Tab-separated table of C-alpha atoms in Angstrom:
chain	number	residue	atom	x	y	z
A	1248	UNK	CA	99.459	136.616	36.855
A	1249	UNK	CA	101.739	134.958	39.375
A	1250	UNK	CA	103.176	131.538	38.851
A	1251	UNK	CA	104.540	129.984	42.305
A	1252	UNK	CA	106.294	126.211	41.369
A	1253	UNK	CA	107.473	124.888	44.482
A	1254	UNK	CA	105.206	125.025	47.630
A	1255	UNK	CA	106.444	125.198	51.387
A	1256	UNK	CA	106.512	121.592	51.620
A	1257	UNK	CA	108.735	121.112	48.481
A	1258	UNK	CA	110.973	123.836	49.708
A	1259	UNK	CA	111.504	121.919	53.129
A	1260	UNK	CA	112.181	118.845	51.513
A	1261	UNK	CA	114.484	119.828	48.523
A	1262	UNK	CA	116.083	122.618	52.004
A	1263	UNK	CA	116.477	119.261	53.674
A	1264	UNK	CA	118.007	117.169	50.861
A	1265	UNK	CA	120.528	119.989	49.930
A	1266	UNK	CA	121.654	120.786	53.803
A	1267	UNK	CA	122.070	116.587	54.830
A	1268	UNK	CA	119.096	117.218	56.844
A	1269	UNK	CA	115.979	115.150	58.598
A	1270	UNK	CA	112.970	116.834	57.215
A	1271	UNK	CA	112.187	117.412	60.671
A	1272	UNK	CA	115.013	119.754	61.594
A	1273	UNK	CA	114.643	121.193	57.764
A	1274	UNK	CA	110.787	122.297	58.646
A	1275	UNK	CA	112.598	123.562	62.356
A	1276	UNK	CA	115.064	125.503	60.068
A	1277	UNK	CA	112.586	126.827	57.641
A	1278	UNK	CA	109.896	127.826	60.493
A	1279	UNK	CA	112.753	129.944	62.153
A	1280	UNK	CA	113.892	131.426	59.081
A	1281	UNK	CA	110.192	132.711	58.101
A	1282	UNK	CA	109.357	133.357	61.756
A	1283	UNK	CA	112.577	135.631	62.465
A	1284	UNK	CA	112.336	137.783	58.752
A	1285	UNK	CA	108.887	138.335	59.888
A	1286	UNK	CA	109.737	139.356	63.557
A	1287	UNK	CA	111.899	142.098	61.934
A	1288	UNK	CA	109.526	143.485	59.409
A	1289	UNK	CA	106.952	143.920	62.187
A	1290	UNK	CA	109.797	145.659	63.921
A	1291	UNK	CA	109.891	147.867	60.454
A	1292	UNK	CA	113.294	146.644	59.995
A	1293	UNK	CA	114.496	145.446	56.821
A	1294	UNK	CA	116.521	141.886	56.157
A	1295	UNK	CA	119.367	142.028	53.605
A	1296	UNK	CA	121.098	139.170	52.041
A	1297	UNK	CA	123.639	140.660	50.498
A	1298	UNK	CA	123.894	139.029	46.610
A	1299	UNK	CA	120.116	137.309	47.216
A	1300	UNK	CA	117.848	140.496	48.004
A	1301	UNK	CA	115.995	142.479	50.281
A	1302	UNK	CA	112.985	142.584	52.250
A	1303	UNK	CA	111.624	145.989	53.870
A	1304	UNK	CA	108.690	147.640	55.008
A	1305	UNK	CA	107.387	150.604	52.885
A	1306	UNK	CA	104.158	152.729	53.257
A	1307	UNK	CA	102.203	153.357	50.459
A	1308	UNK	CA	100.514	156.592	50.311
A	1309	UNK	CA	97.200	157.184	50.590
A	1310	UNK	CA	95.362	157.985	46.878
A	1311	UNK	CA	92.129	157.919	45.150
A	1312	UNK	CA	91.460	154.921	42.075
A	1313	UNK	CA	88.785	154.828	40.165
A	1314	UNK	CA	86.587	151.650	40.373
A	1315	UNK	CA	86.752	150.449	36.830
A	1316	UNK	CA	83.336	149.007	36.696
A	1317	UNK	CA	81.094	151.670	37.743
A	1318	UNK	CA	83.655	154.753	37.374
A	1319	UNK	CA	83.341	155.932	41.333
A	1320	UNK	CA	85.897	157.245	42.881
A	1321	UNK	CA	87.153	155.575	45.680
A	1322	UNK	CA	89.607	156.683	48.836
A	1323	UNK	CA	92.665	153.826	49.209
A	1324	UNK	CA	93.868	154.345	52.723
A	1325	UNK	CA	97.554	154.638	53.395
A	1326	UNK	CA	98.870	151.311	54.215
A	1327	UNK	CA	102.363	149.484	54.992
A	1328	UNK	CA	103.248	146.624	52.096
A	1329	UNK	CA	106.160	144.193	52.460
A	1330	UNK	CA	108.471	145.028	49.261
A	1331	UNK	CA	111.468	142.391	48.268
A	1332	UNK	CA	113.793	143.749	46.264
A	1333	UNK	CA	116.027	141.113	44.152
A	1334	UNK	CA	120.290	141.246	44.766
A	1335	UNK	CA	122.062	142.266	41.369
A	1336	UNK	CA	124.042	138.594	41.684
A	1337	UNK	CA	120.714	136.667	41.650
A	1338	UNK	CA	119.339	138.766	39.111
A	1339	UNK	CA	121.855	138.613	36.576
A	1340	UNK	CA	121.845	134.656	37.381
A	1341	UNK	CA	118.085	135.280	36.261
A	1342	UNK	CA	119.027	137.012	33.265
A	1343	UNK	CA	121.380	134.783	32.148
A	1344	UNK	CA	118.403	131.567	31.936
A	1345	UNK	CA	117.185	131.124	28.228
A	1346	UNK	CA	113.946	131.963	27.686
A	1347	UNK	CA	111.358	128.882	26.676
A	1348	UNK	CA	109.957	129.367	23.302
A	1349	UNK	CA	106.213	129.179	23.531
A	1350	UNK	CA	104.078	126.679	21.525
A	1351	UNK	CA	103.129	128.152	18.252
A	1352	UNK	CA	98.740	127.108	16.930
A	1353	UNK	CA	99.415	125.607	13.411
A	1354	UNK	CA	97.146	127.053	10.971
């Protein structure tokens, strides 16, 4: 199940308030930043932020699954995905975040 928290918008502003910027020239900033990491995938080049993580283009094989309702089996074409692979800095940053104790039912 994925979880996303902050949406473009609230990336922009909380972008803009960090940088000193107008929200205008934060959404400018942001549309270029998304616009030029997907110009270079398309190229089928990756874009490395050294300590922050990786995007690249992979191809995933092509492979036969097994519909899980009615048990046919089913050709997958081979296809290209968009992998991002976290930097060891931000991930031990990660790491290092206590973990929130779920709420426990009383019996």
């Amino acid at each position: 199940m994925e979880v996303f928290n902050m949406t473009k918008k609230e990336f922009v502003d909380a972008f803009a308030k960090k940088g000193e910027l107008k929200i205008k020239d934060s959404e400018r900033l942001v549309a270029a930043f998304l616009e030029t990491v997907e110009d270079a995938l398309l190229k089928g080049e990756g874009v490395r932020f050294i300590g922050f993580g990786s995007w690249e283009v992979k191809e995933r094989a092509a492979r036969e699954v097994t519909n899980p309702q009615t048990k046919k089996k089913i050709k997958v074409e081979a296809k290209k995905v968009v992998k991002f692979k976290v930097g060891k800095p931000l991930a031990d940053k990660v790491a290092e975040q206590k973990v929130a104790k779920k709420a426990t039912k009383k019996k």
